[in-house]
Protein backbone atom coordinates (compact mmCIF):
# COMPACT_ATOMS: atom_id res chain seq x y z
CA UNK A 1 0.00 0.00 0.00
CA UNK A 2 1.15 3.53 -0.74
CA UNK A 3 1.43 5.93 2.17
CA UNK A 4 -1.15 8.70 1.69
CA UNK A 5 -1.38 11.38 4.36
CA UNK A 6 -4.64 13.29 4.06
CA UNK A 7 -6.68 15.44 6.48
CA UNK A 8 -9.82 13.80 7.83
CA UNK A 9 -12.44 16.22 6.53
CA UNK A 10 -15.82 14.70 5.81
CA UNK A 11 -16.45 15.10 2.08
CA UNK A 12 -13.66 16.43 -0.08
CA UNK A 13 -12.97 16.50 -3.83
CA UNK A 14 -10.62 13.78 -5.08
CA UNK A 15 -9.13 12.68 -8.38
CA UNK A 16 -10.48 9.16 -7.82
CA UNK A 17 -13.71 8.50 -5.94
CA UNK A 18 -15.75 5.44 -5.01
CA UNK A 19 -19.38 6.11 -4.04
CA UNK A 20 -21.05 3.23 -2.21
CA UNK A 21 -24.83 3.66 -2.09
CA UNK A 22 -26.07 1.05 0.37
CA UNK A 23 -23.03 0.39 2.57
CA UNK A 24 -24.96 -1.84 5.00
CA UNK A 25 -22.51 -3.16 7.64
CA UNK A 26 -19.45 -1.87 5.80
CA UNK A 27 -18.39 -5.12 4.16
CA UNK A 28 -18.38 -3.44 0.75
CA UNK A 29 -15.62 -1.13 2.01
CA UNK A 30 -13.56 -4.19 2.88
CA UNK A 31 -14.24 -5.67 -0.53
CA UNK A 32 -13.28 -2.42 -2.23
CA UNK A 33 -9.96 -2.42 -0.40
CA UNK A 34 -9.41 -6.13 -0.95
CA UNK A 35 -9.86 -5.64 -4.71
CA UNK A 36 -6.31 -4.29 -4.74
CA UNK A 37 -4.87 -7.54 -3.38
CA UNK A 38 -3.76 -10.49 -5.54
CA UNK A 39 -6.56 -12.87 -6.47
CA UNK A 40 -6.34 -15.92 -4.22
CA UNK A 41 -8.66 -18.86 -3.57
CA UNK A 42 -11.33 -17.85 -1.02
CA UNK A 43 -10.14 -20.41 1.50
CA UNK A 44 -6.57 -19.01 1.54
CA UNK A 45 -7.18 -15.31 1.04
CA UNK A 46 -6.80 -13.24 4.23
CA UNK A 47 -9.25 -10.45 4.97
CA UNK A 48 -7.86 -6.93 4.94
CA UNK A 49 -9.76 -6.18 8.13
CA UNK A 50 -10.61 -8.50 10.98
CA UNK A 51 -12.96 -8.23 13.92
CA UNK A 52 -10.18 -9.00 16.39
CA UNK A 53 -8.25 -5.92 15.29
CA UNK A 54 -11.29 -3.65 15.52
CA UNK A 55 -11.82 -3.48 11.80
CA UNK A 56 -14.70 -4.52 9.63
CA UNK A 57 -14.85 -8.12 10.71
CA UNK A 58 -16.56 -11.08 9.13
CA UNK A 59 -20.15 -9.88 8.83
CA UNK A 60 -21.16 -10.02 5.21
CA UNK A 61 -24.30 -8.73 3.56
CA UNK A 62 -26.06 -11.66 1.95
CA UNK A 63 -23.42 -14.28 2.67
CA UNK A 64 -25.97 -16.74 4.03
CA UNK A 65 -27.92 -16.60 0.78
CA UNK A 66 -25.00 -16.63 -1.62
CA UNK A 67 -25.44 -20.20 -2.84
CA UNK A 68 -29.15 -19.70 -3.46
CA UNK A 69 -29.12 -16.31 -5.15
CA UNK A 70 -29.63 -16.21 -8.90
CA UNK A 71 -26.84 -14.75 -10.97
CA UNK A 72 -27.69 -11.90 -13.31
CA UNK A 73 -26.68 -11.91 -16.96
CA UNK A 74 -23.37 -10.06 -17.47
CA UNK A 75 -23.14 -9.67 -13.72
CA UNK A 76 -20.20 -8.18 -11.84
CA UNK A 77 -19.73 -8.71 -8.15
CA UNK A 78 -18.07 -5.85 -6.35
CA UNK A 79 -14.37 -6.87 -6.21
CA UNK A 80 -14.43 -7.92 -9.88
CA UNK A 81 -16.10 -4.63 -10.82
CA UNK A 82 -13.43 -2.64 -8.98
CA UNK A 83 -10.55 -4.64 -10.48
CA UNK A 84 -12.09 -4.29 -13.94
CA UNK A 85 -12.22 -0.50 -13.66
CA UNK A 86 -8.86 0.33 -12.09
CA UNK A 87 -6.72 1.90 -14.80
CA UNK A 88 -3.29 3.45 -15.31
CA UNK A 89 -1.79 1.82 -12.26
CA UNK A 90 -4.35 3.16 -9.79
CA UNK A 91 -5.22 1.04 -6.78
CA UNK A 92 -7.89 1.32 -4.06
CA UNK A 93 -5.49 3.36 -1.90
CA UNK A 94 -5.61 6.08 -4.59
CA UNK A 95 -9.37 6.52 -4.09
CA UNK A 96 -11.53 8.49 -1.69
CA UNK A 97 -14.34 6.24 -0.49
CA UNK A 98 -17.75 7.59 0.50
CA UNK A 99 -20.35 5.21 1.87
CA UNK A 100 -24.02 6.18 2.08
CA UNK A 101 -26.14 4.17 4.53
CA UNK A 102 -29.49 5.07 6.05
CA UNK A 103 -30.06 2.37 8.66
CA UNK A 104 -29.19 3.86 12.08
CA UNK A 105 -28.47 0.40 13.44
CA UNK A 106 -25.17 0.47 11.53
CA UNK A 107 -24.12 4.01 12.43
CA UNK A 108 -21.71 3.25 15.28
CA UNK A 109 -20.18 0.34 13.38
CA UNK A 110 -19.55 2.42 10.27
CA UNK A 111 -18.09 5.27 12.31
CA UNK A 112 -15.71 2.79 13.93
CA UNK A 113 -14.64 1.48 10.52
CA UNK A 114 -14.02 5.04 9.34
CA UNK A 115 -11.94 5.91 12.38
CA UNK A 116 -9.95 2.68 12.15
CA UNK A 117 -9.19 3.11 8.45
CA UNK A 118 -8.28 6.80 8.72
CA UNK A 119 -5.83 6.05 11.54
CA UNK A 120 -4.09 3.21 9.73
CA UNK A 121 -0.55 3.77 8.43
CA UNK A 122 -0.34 3.15 5.57
CA UNK A 123 -3.96 4.03 4.97
CA UNK A 124 -5.93 1.55 2.79
CA UNK A 125 -7.69 4.37 0.93
CA UNK A 126 -6.78 8.02 0.47
CA UNK A 127 -9.81 9.15 2.47
CA UNK A 128 -12.94 7.47 3.85
CA UNK A 129 -16.19 8.86 5.18
CA UNK A 130 -19.56 7.20 5.80
CA UNK A 131 -22.61 9.42 5.41
CA UNK A 132 -24.53 7.58 8.10
CA UNK A 133 -28.30 7.94 8.37
CA UNK A 134 -28.24 9.29 4.79
CA UNK A 135 -29.82 7.81 1.70
CA UNK A 136 -29.37 8.45 -2.00
CA UNK A 137 -32.49 10.37 -2.95
CA UNK A 138 -34.34 12.40 -5.57
CA UNK A 139 -33.94 15.52 -3.43
CA UNK A 140 -31.72 16.84 -0.66
CA UNK A 141 -33.19 17.08 2.81
CA UNK A 142 -35.44 15.13 5.18
CA UNK A 143 -36.45 11.65 4.01
CA UNK A 144 -37.99 8.46 5.37
CA UNK A 145 -36.45 5.00 5.38
CA UNK A 146 -38.50 1.90 6.19
CA UNK A 147 -36.43 -0.62 8.14
CA UNK A 148 -36.13 -4.32 7.54
CA UNK A 149 -36.30 -5.76 11.05
CA UNK A 150 -36.66 -9.45 10.20
CA UNK A 151 -33.57 -10.49 8.19
CA UNK A 152 -31.11 -10.57 11.06
CA UNK A 153 -28.86 -13.18 9.43
CA UNK A 154 -28.59 -11.00 6.33
CA UNK A 155 -27.92 -7.76 8.22
CA UNK A 156 -31.40 -6.39 7.52
CA UNK A 157 -30.67 -6.01 3.82
CA UNK A 158 -34.24 -5.10 2.82
CA UNK A 159 -34.53 -1.57 4.24
CA UNK A 160 -36.07 0.67 1.60
CA UNK A 161 -37.68 4.01 0.82
CA UNK A 162 -40.75 1.95 -0.12
CA UNK A 163 -43.11 0.67 2.57
CA UNK A 164 -44.32 -1.75 -0.11
CA UNK A 165 -40.94 -3.53 -0.25
CA UNK A 166 -41.39 -7.25 0.42
CA UNK A 167 -39.14 -7.24 3.49
CA UNK A 168 -41.02 -4.30 4.98
CA UNK A 169 -44.41 -5.89 4.37
CA UNK A 170 -43.26 -9.00 6.22
CA UNK A 171 -42.79 -6.96 9.40
CA UNK A 172 -45.66 -7.17 11.85
CA UNK A 173 -44.91 -3.59 12.90
CA UNK A 174 -43.50 -1.31 10.21
CA UNK A 175 -40.60 0.78 11.50
CA UNK A 176 -39.84 4.07 9.76
CA UNK A 177 -36.94 6.38 10.63
CA UNK A 178 -36.11 9.92 9.66
CA UNK A 179 -32.93 10.21 7.62
CA UNK A 180 -31.30 12.75 5.30
CA UNK A 181 -31.57 12.43 1.54
CA UNK A 182 -28.73 13.45 -0.74
CA UNK A 183 -28.85 13.56 -4.52
CA UNK A 184 -26.24 12.28 -6.91
CA UNK A 185 -25.98 15.78 -8.34
CA UNK A 186 -25.10 17.27 -4.96
CA UNK A 187 -22.61 14.56 -4.08
CA UNK A 188 -20.91 14.50 -7.48
CA UNK A 189 -20.53 18.27 -7.46
CA UNK A 190 -18.78 17.98 -4.09
CA UNK A 191 -16.32 15.23 -4.97
CA UNK A 192 -15.61 15.24 -8.73
CA UNK A 193 -12.37 16.75 -10.05
CA UNK A 194 -11.32 17.46 -13.67
CA UNK A 195 -9.87 14.42 -15.47
CA UNK A 196 -10.85 12.24 -12.53
CA UNK A 197 -12.64 8.93 -12.12
CA UNK A 198 -15.92 8.32 -10.31
CA UNK A 199 -16.74 4.69 -9.60
CA UNK A 200 -20.00 3.86 -7.87
CA UNK A 201 -22.04 0.93 -6.61
CA UNK A 202 -25.79 1.37 -6.19
CA UNK A 203 -27.73 -1.27 -4.24
CA UNK A 204 -30.59 0.50 -2.44
CA UNK A 205 -33.66 -1.73 -2.67
CA UNK A 206 -35.67 0.15 -5.29
CA UNK A 207 -34.42 3.64 -4.49
CA UNK A 208 -32.05 3.44 -7.46
CA UNK A 209 -34.74 4.65 -9.86
CA UNK A 210 -35.40 7.93 -8.05
CA UNK A 211 -31.68 8.47 -7.43
CA UNK A 212 -30.73 8.00 -11.07
CA UNK A 213 -33.76 9.85 -12.45
CA UNK A 214 -32.68 12.97 -10.60
CA UNK A 215 -29.14 12.65 -11.96
CA UNK A 216 -30.33 12.10 -15.54
CA UNK A 217 -32.68 15.08 -15.36
CA UNK A 218 -29.98 17.35 -13.92
CA UNK A 219 -27.62 16.24 -16.70
CA UNK A 220 -24.80 15.84 -14.18
CA UNK A 221 -23.31 12.81 -15.93
CA UNK A 222 -23.01 14.54 -19.30
CA UNK A 223 -21.83 17.78 -17.70
CA UNK A 224 -19.00 16.08 -15.83
CA UNK A 225 -17.97 14.05 -18.87
CA UNK A 226 -18.06 16.98 -21.30
CA UNK A 227 -16.81 19.90 -19.18
CA UNK A 228 -14.42 18.14 -16.78
CA UNK A 229 -13.48 15.00 -18.71
CA UNK A 230 -14.56 12.84 -15.76
CA UNK A 231 -14.75 9.11 -16.34
CA UNK A 232 -17.81 7.58 -14.63
CA UNK A 233 -18.40 3.87 -14.05
CA UNK A 234 -21.52 2.50 -12.35
CA UNK A 235 -22.48 -0.91 -11.00
CA UNK A 236 -26.24 -0.99 -10.51
CA UNK A 237 -28.28 -3.73 -8.89
CA UNK A 238 -31.86 -3.15 -10.09
CA UNK A 239 -34.78 -4.23 -7.92
CA UNK A 240 -37.99 -5.24 -9.66
CA UNK A 241 -41.63 -5.12 -8.65
CA UNK A 242 -41.53 -8.52 -6.93
CA UNK A 243 -39.22 -6.98 -4.31
CA UNK A 244 -40.19 -3.32 -4.37
CA UNK A 245 -43.91 -4.08 -4.35
CA UNK A 246 -44.68 -1.61 -7.12
CA UNK A 247 -44.18 -1.61 -10.87
CA UNK A 248 -44.28 2.17 -11.17
CA UNK A 249 -40.63 3.04 -10.41
CA UNK A 250 -39.38 0.68 -13.12
CA UNK A 251 -42.11 1.75 -15.58
CA UNK A 252 -41.21 5.41 -15.16
CA UNK A 253 -37.51 4.61 -15.58
CA UNK A 254 -38.08 2.60 -18.74
CA UNK A 255 -40.37 5.24 -20.22
CA UNK A 256 -37.71 7.92 -19.85
CA UNK A 257 -35.15 5.50 -21.37
CA UNK A 258 -32.97 6.02 -18.33
CA UNK A 259 -30.38 3.34 -19.09
CA UNK A 260 -29.83 4.68 -22.62
CA UNK A 261 -29.57 8.28 -21.43
CA UNK A 262 -26.89 7.34 -18.90
CA UNK A 263 -24.87 5.43 -21.48
CA UNK A 264 -25.26 8.25 -24.01
CA UNK A 265 -23.28 10.47 -21.61
CA UNK A 266 -20.35 8.07 -21.92
CA UNK A 267 -20.95 6.43 -18.56
CA UNK A 268 -19.67 2.84 -18.31
CA UNK A 269 -22.81 1.30 -16.91
CA UNK A 270 -23.03 -2.29 -15.69
CA UNK A 271 -25.91 -4.28 -14.27
CA UNK A 272 -24.98 -6.79 -11.61
CA UNK A 273 -24.96 -7.92 -8.00
CA UNK A 274 -24.22 -4.76 -6.05
CA UNK A 275 -22.97 -6.72 -3.13
CA UNK A 276 -21.07 -9.03 -2.96
mmCIF file of C-alpha atoms in Angstrom:
data_model
loop_
_atom_site.group_PDB
_atom_site.id
_atom_site.type_symbol
_atom_site.label_atom_id
_atom_site.label_comp_id
_atom_site.label_asym_id
_atom_site.label_seq_id
_atom_site.Cartn_x
_atom_site.Cartn_y
_atom_site.Cartn_z
ATOM 1 C CA UNK A 1 0.000 0.000 0.000
ATOM 2 C CA UNK A 2 1.150 3.525 -0.744
ATOM 3 C CA UNK A 3 1.427 5.932 2.171
ATOM 4 C CA UNK A 4 -1.146 8.696 1.692
ATOM 5 C CA UNK A 5 -1.379 11.379 4.358
ATOM 6 C CA UNK A 6 -4.639 13.294 4.064
ATOM 7 C CA UNK A 7 -6.680 15.435 6.477
ATOM 8 C CA UNK A 8 -9.821 13.802 7.832
ATOM 9 C CA UNK A 9 -12.436 16.222 6.528
ATOM 10 C CA UNK A 10 -15.819 14.703 5.807
ATOM 11 C CA UNK A 11 -16.454 15.103 2.076
ATOM 12 C CA UNK A 12 -13.663 16.426 -0.083
ATOM 13 C CA UNK A 13 -12.975 16.501 -3.835
ATOM 14 C CA UNK A 14 -10.624 13.780 -5.078
ATOM 15 C CA UNK A 15 -9.133 12.675 -8.379
ATOM 16 C CA UNK A 16 -10.475 9.158 -7.821
ATOM 17 C CA UNK A 17 -13.709 8.497 -5.944
ATOM 18 C CA UNK A 18 -15.748 5.442 -5.013
ATOM 19 C CA UNK A 19 -19.383 6.108 -4.044
ATOM 20 C CA UNK A 20 -21.054 3.234 -2.215
ATOM 21 C CA UNK A 21 -24.826 3.656 -2.092
ATOM 22 C CA UNK A 22 -26.075 1.049 0.368
ATOM 23 C CA UNK A 23 -23.025 0.387 2.568
ATOM 24 C CA UNK A 24 -24.956 -1.839 5.001
ATOM 25 C CA UNK A 25 -22.515 -3.163 7.639
ATOM 26 C CA UNK A 26 -19.454 -1.874 5.799
ATOM 27 C CA UNK A 27 -18.390 -5.123 4.165
ATOM 28 C CA UNK A 28 -18.378 -3.437 0.751
ATOM 29 C CA UNK A 29 -15.619 -1.127 2.006
ATOM 30 C CA UNK A 30 -13.562 -4.192 2.879
ATOM 31 C CA UNK A 31 -14.238 -5.672 -0.531
ATOM 32 C CA UNK A 32 -13.285 -2.424 -2.229
ATOM 33 C CA UNK A 33 -9.958 -2.417 -0.397
ATOM 34 C CA UNK A 34 -9.408 -6.129 -0.952
ATOM 35 C CA UNK A 35 -9.862 -5.641 -4.706
ATOM 36 C CA UNK A 36 -6.309 -4.294 -4.738
ATOM 37 C CA UNK A 37 -4.869 -7.542 -3.376
ATOM 38 C CA UNK A 38 -3.763 -10.490 -5.536
ATOM 39 C CA UNK A 39 -6.562 -12.873 -6.473
ATOM 40 C CA UNK A 40 -6.340 -15.923 -4.218
ATOM 41 C CA UNK A 41 -8.660 -18.859 -3.570
ATOM 42 C CA UNK A 42 -11.331 -17.850 -1.017
ATOM 43 C CA UNK A 43 -10.136 -20.406 1.505
ATOM 44 C CA UNK A 44 -6.570 -19.006 1.538
ATOM 45 C CA UNK A 45 -7.179 -15.308 1.039
ATOM 46 C CA UNK A 46 -6.801 -13.241 4.227
ATOM 47 C CA UNK A 47 -9.250 -10.446 4.975
ATOM 48 C CA UNK A 48 -7.859 -6.931 4.940
ATOM 49 C CA UNK A 49 -9.758 -6.177 8.125
ATOM 50 C CA UNK A 50 -10.608 -8.495 10.978
ATOM 51 C CA UNK A 51 -12.964 -8.226 13.921
ATOM 52 C CA UNK A 52 -10.182 -9.003 16.387
ATOM 53 C CA UNK A 53 -8.248 -5.917 15.292
ATOM 54 C CA UNK A 54 -11.290 -3.651 15.521
ATOM 55 C CA UNK A 55 -11.822 -3.485 11.803
ATOM 56 C CA UNK A 56 -14.701 -4.521 9.628
ATOM 57 C CA UNK A 57 -14.855 -8.119 10.712
ATOM 58 C CA UNK A 58 -16.556 -11.082 9.133
ATOM 59 C CA UNK A 59 -20.155 -9.880 8.830
ATOM 60 C CA UNK A 60 -21.160 -10.024 5.212
ATOM 61 C CA UNK A 61 -24.298 -8.727 3.561
ATOM 62 C CA UNK A 62 -26.062 -11.664 1.952
ATOM 63 C CA UNK A 63 -23.418 -14.284 2.672
ATOM 64 C CA UNK A 64 -25.972 -16.738 4.025
ATOM 65 C CA UNK A 65 -27.916 -16.597 0.775
ATOM 66 C CA UNK A 66 -25.005 -16.630 -1.623
ATOM 67 C CA UNK A 67 -25.444 -20.205 -2.845
ATOM 68 C CA UNK A 68 -29.147 -19.700 -3.465
ATOM 69 C CA UNK A 69 -29.123 -16.311 -5.152
ATOM 70 C CA UNK A 70 -29.635 -16.215 -8.897
ATOM 71 C CA UNK A 71 -26.845 -14.749 -10.965
ATOM 72 C CA UNK A 72 -27.689 -11.899 -13.315
ATOM 73 C CA UNK A 73 -26.682 -11.908 -16.959
ATOM 74 C CA UNK A 74 -23.369 -10.057 -17.474
ATOM 75 C CA UNK A 75 -23.137 -9.673 -13.715
ATOM 76 C CA UNK A 76 -20.202 -8.176 -11.839
ATOM 77 C CA UNK A 77 -19.726 -8.706 -8.153
ATOM 78 C CA UNK A 78 -18.066 -5.853 -6.347
ATOM 79 C CA UNK A 79 -14.366 -6.874 -6.207
ATOM 80 C CA UNK A 80 -14.434 -7.916 -9.875
ATOM 81 C CA UNK A 81 -16.097 -4.632 -10.818
ATOM 82 C CA UNK A 82 -13.432 -2.643 -8.982
ATOM 83 C CA UNK A 83 -10.550 -4.638 -10.482
ATOM 84 C CA UNK A 84 -12.091 -4.287 -13.940
ATOM 85 C CA UNK A 85 -12.224 -0.496 -13.655
ATOM 86 C CA UNK A 86 -8.859 0.328 -12.085
ATOM 87 C CA UNK A 87 -6.721 1.904 -14.804
ATOM 88 C CA UNK A 88 -3.289 3.450 -15.315
ATOM 89 C CA UNK A 89 -1.795 1.818 -12.258
ATOM 90 C CA UNK A 90 -4.347 3.158 -9.794
ATOM 91 C CA UNK A 91 -5.215 1.042 -6.777
ATOM 92 C CA UNK A 92 -7.885 1.321 -4.059
ATOM 93 C CA UNK A 93 -5.488 3.360 -1.902
ATOM 94 C CA UNK A 94 -5.612 6.079 -4.586
ATOM 95 C CA UNK A 95 -9.374 6.518 -4.086
ATOM 96 C CA UNK A 96 -11.527 8.487 -1.692
ATOM 97 C CA UNK A 97 -14.338 6.238 -0.487
ATOM 98 C CA UNK A 98 -17.753 7.593 0.503
ATOM 99 C CA UNK A 99 -20.353 5.208 1.871
ATOM 100 C CA UNK A 100 -24.020 6.185 2.081
ATOM 101 C CA UNK A 101 -26.142 4.169 4.529
ATOM 102 C CA UNK A 102 -29.494 5.069 6.046
ATOM 103 C CA UNK A 103 -30.062 2.365 8.656
ATOM 104 C CA UNK A 104 -29.193 3.863 12.075
ATOM 105 C CA UNK A 105 -28.471 0.396 13.439
ATOM 106 C CA UNK A 106 -25.175 0.474 11.532
ATOM 107 C CA UNK A 107 -24.117 4.015 12.435
ATOM 108 C CA UNK A 108 -21.708 3.247 15.280
ATOM 109 C CA UNK A 109 -20.176 0.340 13.384
ATOM 110 C CA UNK A 110 -19.547 2.423 10.269
ATOM 111 C CA UNK A 111 -18.091 5.271 12.313
ATOM 112 C CA UNK A 112 -15.710 2.795 13.932
ATOM 113 C CA UNK A 113 -14.640 1.478 10.524
ATOM 114 C CA UNK A 114 -14.021 5.039 9.339
ATOM 115 C CA UNK A 115 -11.939 5.912 12.382
ATOM 116 C CA UNK A 116 -9.947 2.683 12.149
ATOM 117 C CA UNK A 117 -9.186 3.112 8.453
ATOM 118 C CA UNK A 118 -8.282 6.796 8.723
ATOM 119 C CA UNK A 119 -5.826 6.053 11.538
ATOM 120 C CA UNK A 120 -4.086 3.205 9.725
ATOM 121 C CA UNK A 121 -0.550 3.772 8.425
ATOM 122 C CA UNK A 122 -0.341 3.153 5.569
ATOM 123 C CA UNK A 123 -3.962 4.028 4.966
ATOM 124 C CA UNK A 124 -5.928 1.547 2.795
ATOM 125 C CA UNK A 125 -7.689 4.370 0.935
ATOM 126 C CA UNK A 126 -6.783 8.019 0.467
ATOM 127 C CA UNK A 127 -9.805 9.154 2.468
ATOM 128 C CA UNK A 128 -12.944 7.475 3.850
ATOM 129 C CA UNK A 129 -16.194 8.861 5.183
ATOM 130 C CA UNK A 130 -19.558 7.203 5.795
ATOM 131 C CA UNK A 131 -22.611 9.419 5.408
ATOM 132 C CA UNK A 132 -24.529 7.577 8.103
ATOM 133 C CA UNK A 133 -28.297 7.938 8.370
ATOM 134 C CA UNK A 134 -28.242 9.294 4.794
ATOM 135 C CA UNK A 135 -29.822 7.814 1.703
ATOM 136 C CA UNK A 136 -29.370 8.454 -2.003
ATOM 137 C CA UNK A 137 -32.490 10.372 -2.950
ATOM 138 C CA UNK A 138 -34.340 12.404 -5.572
ATOM 139 C CA UNK A 139 -33.936 15.517 -3.434
ATOM 140 C CA UNK A 140 -31.723 16.840 -0.663
ATOM 141 C CA UNK A 141 -33.185 17.078 2.811
ATOM 142 C CA UNK A 142 -35.440 15.127 5.180
ATOM 143 C CA UNK A 143 -36.452 11.651 4.014
ATOM 144 C CA UNK A 144 -37.985 8.461 5.369
ATOM 145 C CA UNK A 145 -36.452 5.004 5.379
ATOM 146 C CA UNK A 146 -38.498 1.895 6.189
ATOM 147 C CA UNK A 147 -36.435 -0.624 8.135
ATOM 148 C CA UNK A 148 -36.130 -4.319 7.538
ATOM 149 C CA UNK A 149 -36.301 -5.760 11.050
ATOM 150 C CA UNK A 150 -36.658 -9.454 10.201
ATOM 151 C CA UNK A 151 -33.571 -10.488 8.185
ATOM 152 C CA UNK A 152 -31.112 -10.570 11.056
ATOM 153 C CA UNK A 153 -28.861 -13.184 9.434
ATOM 154 C CA UNK A 154 -28.594 -10.995 6.332
ATOM 155 C CA UNK A 155 -27.925 -7.765 8.223
ATOM 156 C CA UNK A 156 -31.401 -6.386 7.519
ATOM 157 C CA UNK A 157 -30.669 -6.013 3.819
ATOM 158 C CA UNK A 158 -34.239 -5.098 2.821
ATOM 159 C CA UNK A 159 -34.533 -1.566 4.238
ATOM 160 C CA UNK A 160 -36.070 0.665 1.597
ATOM 161 C CA UNK A 161 -37.681 4.009 0.822
ATOM 162 C CA UNK A 162 -40.754 1.954 -0.120
ATOM 163 C CA UNK A 163 -43.115 0.672 2.575
ATOM 164 C CA UNK A 164 -44.324 -1.748 -0.113
ATOM 165 C CA UNK A 165 -40.935 -3.531 -0.249
ATOM 166 C CA UNK A 166 -41.388 -7.250 0.419
ATOM 167 C CA UNK A 167 -39.138 -7.237 3.487
ATOM 168 C CA UNK A 168 -41.023 -4.299 4.981
ATOM 169 C CA UNK A 169 -44.414 -5.892 4.366
ATOM 170 C CA UNK A 170 -43.263 -9.005 6.225
ATOM 171 C CA UNK A 171 -42.788 -6.962 9.398
ATOM 172 C CA UNK A 172 -45.656 -7.175 11.845
ATOM 173 C CA UNK A 173 -44.908 -3.588 12.901
ATOM 174 C CA UNK A 174 -43.499 -1.306 10.215
ATOM 175 C CA UNK A 175 -40.605 0.784 11.504
ATOM 176 C CA UNK A 176 -39.835 4.074 9.760
ATOM 177 C CA UNK A 177 -36.944 6.375 10.632
ATOM 178 C CA UNK A 178 -36.105 9.924 9.663
ATOM 179 C CA UNK A 179 -32.932 10.211 7.619
ATOM 180 C CA UNK A 180 -31.303 12.745 5.300
ATOM 181 C CA UNK A 181 -31.569 12.430 1.543
ATOM 182 C CA UNK A 182 -28.726 13.448 -0.738
ATOM 183 C CA UNK A 183 -28.852 13.561 -4.524
ATOM 184 C CA UNK A 184 -26.239 12.282 -6.910
ATOM 185 C CA UNK A 185 -25.975 15.782 -8.341
ATOM 186 C CA UNK A 186 -25.095 17.267 -4.958
ATOM 187 C CA UNK A 187 -22.608 14.559 -4.081
ATOM 188 C CA UNK A 188 -20.914 14.499 -7.476
ATOM 189 C CA UNK A 189 -20.529 18.274 -7.463
ATOM 190 C CA UNK A 190 -18.783 17.980 -4.094
ATOM 191 C CA UNK A 191 -16.317 15.231 -4.975
ATOM 192 C CA UNK A 192 -15.608 15.243 -8.733
ATOM 193 C CA UNK A 193 -12.374 16.747 -10.054
ATOM 194 C CA UNK A 194 -11.320 17.461 -13.669
ATOM 195 C CA UNK A 195 -9.872 14.420 -15.474
ATOM 196 C CA UNK A 196 -10.849 12.245 -12.532
ATOM 197 C CA UNK A 197 -12.635 8.930 -12.116
ATOM 198 C CA UNK A 198 -15.919 8.320 -10.309
ATOM 199 C CA UNK A 199 -16.739 4.687 -9.597
ATOM 200 C CA UNK A 200 -20.004 3.860 -7.867
ATOM 201 C CA UNK A 201 -22.036 0.927 -6.612
ATOM 202 C CA UNK A 202 -25.794 1.367 -6.193
ATOM 203 C CA UNK A 203 -27.732 -1.265 -4.237
ATOM 204 C CA UNK A 204 -30.587 0.505 -2.439
ATOM 205 C CA UNK A 205 -33.656 -1.728 -2.665
ATOM 206 C CA UNK A 206 -35.670 0.147 -5.295
ATOM 207 C CA UNK A 207 -34.420 3.637 -4.488
ATOM 208 C CA UNK A 208 -32.050 3.438 -7.459
ATOM 209 C CA UNK A 209 -34.744 4.648 -9.862
ATOM 210 C CA UNK A 210 -35.399 7.933 -8.050
ATOM 211 C CA UNK A 211 -31.679 8.468 -7.425
ATOM 212 C CA UNK A 212 -30.726 7.997 -11.073
ATOM 213 C CA UNK A 213 -33.765 9.845 -12.448
ATOM 214 C CA UNK A 214 -32.683 12.975 -10.597
ATOM 215 C CA UNK A 215 -29.143 12.648 -11.960
ATOM 216 C CA UNK A 216 -30.327 12.101 -15.536
ATOM 217 C CA UNK A 217 -32.683 15.084 -15.359
ATOM 218 C CA UNK A 218 -29.983 17.355 -13.919
ATOM 219 C CA UNK A 219 -27.618 16.241 -16.704
ATOM 220 C CA UNK A 220 -24.801 15.840 -14.176
ATOM 221 C CA UNK A 221 -23.309 12.806 -15.929
ATOM 222 C CA UNK A 222 -23.012 14.541 -19.303
ATOM 223 C CA UNK A 223 -21.833 17.781 -17.699
ATOM 224 C CA UNK A 224 -18.997 16.076 -15.835
ATOM 225 C CA UNK A 225 -17.968 14.049 -18.866
ATOM 226 C CA UNK A 226 -18.059 16.982 -21.299
ATOM 227 C CA UNK A 227 -16.808 19.898 -19.184
ATOM 228 C CA UNK A 228 -14.424 18.145 -16.782
ATOM 229 C CA UNK A 229 -13.477 15.000 -18.710
ATOM 230 C CA UNK A 230 -14.564 12.843 -15.761
ATOM 231 C CA UNK A 231 -14.754 9.107 -16.336
ATOM 232 C CA UNK A 232 -17.805 7.584 -14.630
ATOM 233 C CA UNK A 233 -18.398 3.873 -14.048
ATOM 234 C CA UNK A 234 -21.515 2.505 -12.346
ATOM 235 C CA UNK A 235 -22.477 -0.913 -11.001
ATOM 236 C CA UNK A 236 -26.240 -0.991 -10.508
ATOM 237 C CA UNK A 237 -28.282 -3.726 -8.889
ATOM 238 C CA UNK A 238 -31.856 -3.146 -10.085
ATOM 239 C CA UNK A 239 -34.783 -4.235 -7.924
ATOM 240 C CA UNK A 240 -37.986 -5.240 -9.664
ATOM 241 C CA UNK A 241 -41.627 -5.124 -8.655
ATOM 242 C CA UNK A 242 -41.533 -8.520 -6.931
ATOM 243 C CA UNK A 243 -39.224 -6.979 -4.314
ATOM 244 C CA UNK A 244 -40.194 -3.323 -4.371
ATOM 245 C CA UNK A 245 -43.910 -4.078 -4.345
ATOM 246 C CA UNK A 246 -44.682 -1.606 -7.116
ATOM 247 C CA UNK A 247 -44.180 -1.608 -10.872
ATOM 248 C CA UNK A 248 -44.279 2.173 -11.173
ATOM 249 C CA UNK A 249 -40.634 3.040 -10.410
ATOM 250 C CA UNK A 250 -39.384 0.682 -13.123
ATOM 251 C CA UNK A 251 -42.111 1.747 -15.579
ATOM 252 C CA UNK A 252 -41.205 5.409 -15.158
ATOM 253 C CA UNK A 253 -37.506 4.614 -15.580
ATOM 254 C CA UNK A 254 -38.076 2.596 -18.739
ATOM 255 C CA UNK A 255 -40.374 5.243 -20.220
ATOM 256 C CA UNK A 256 -37.707 7.924 -19.849
ATOM 257 C CA UNK A 257 -35.150 5.504 -21.369
ATOM 258 C CA UNK A 258 -32.972 6.017 -18.330
ATOM 259 C CA UNK A 259 -30.382 3.344 -19.090
ATOM 260 C CA UNK A 260 -29.832 4.683 -22.617
ATOM 261 C CA UNK A 261 -29.569 8.281 -21.435
ATOM 262 C CA UNK A 262 -26.889 7.341 -18.904
ATOM 263 C CA UNK A 263 -24.869 5.433 -21.479
ATOM 264 C CA UNK A 264 -25.261 8.252 -24.013
ATOM 265 C CA UNK A 265 -23.284 10.467 -21.610
ATOM 266 C CA UNK A 266 -20.351 8.073 -21.923
ATOM 267 C CA UNK A 267 -20.949 6.429 -18.561
ATOM 268 C CA UNK A 268 -19.674 2.844 -18.310
ATOM 269 C CA UNK A 269 -22.808 1.302 -16.911
ATOM 270 C CA UNK A 270 -23.034 -2.291 -15.694
ATOM 271 C CA UNK A 271 -25.915 -4.283 -14.267
ATOM 272 C CA UNK A 272 -24.978 -6.791 -11.615
ATOM 273 C CA UNK A 273 -24.965 -7.915 -8.005
ATOM 274 C CA UNK A 274 -24.219 -4.755 -6.049
ATOM 275 C CA UNK A 275 -22.974 -6.722 -3.131
ATOM 276 C CA UNK A 276 -21.072 -9.034 -2.963
#
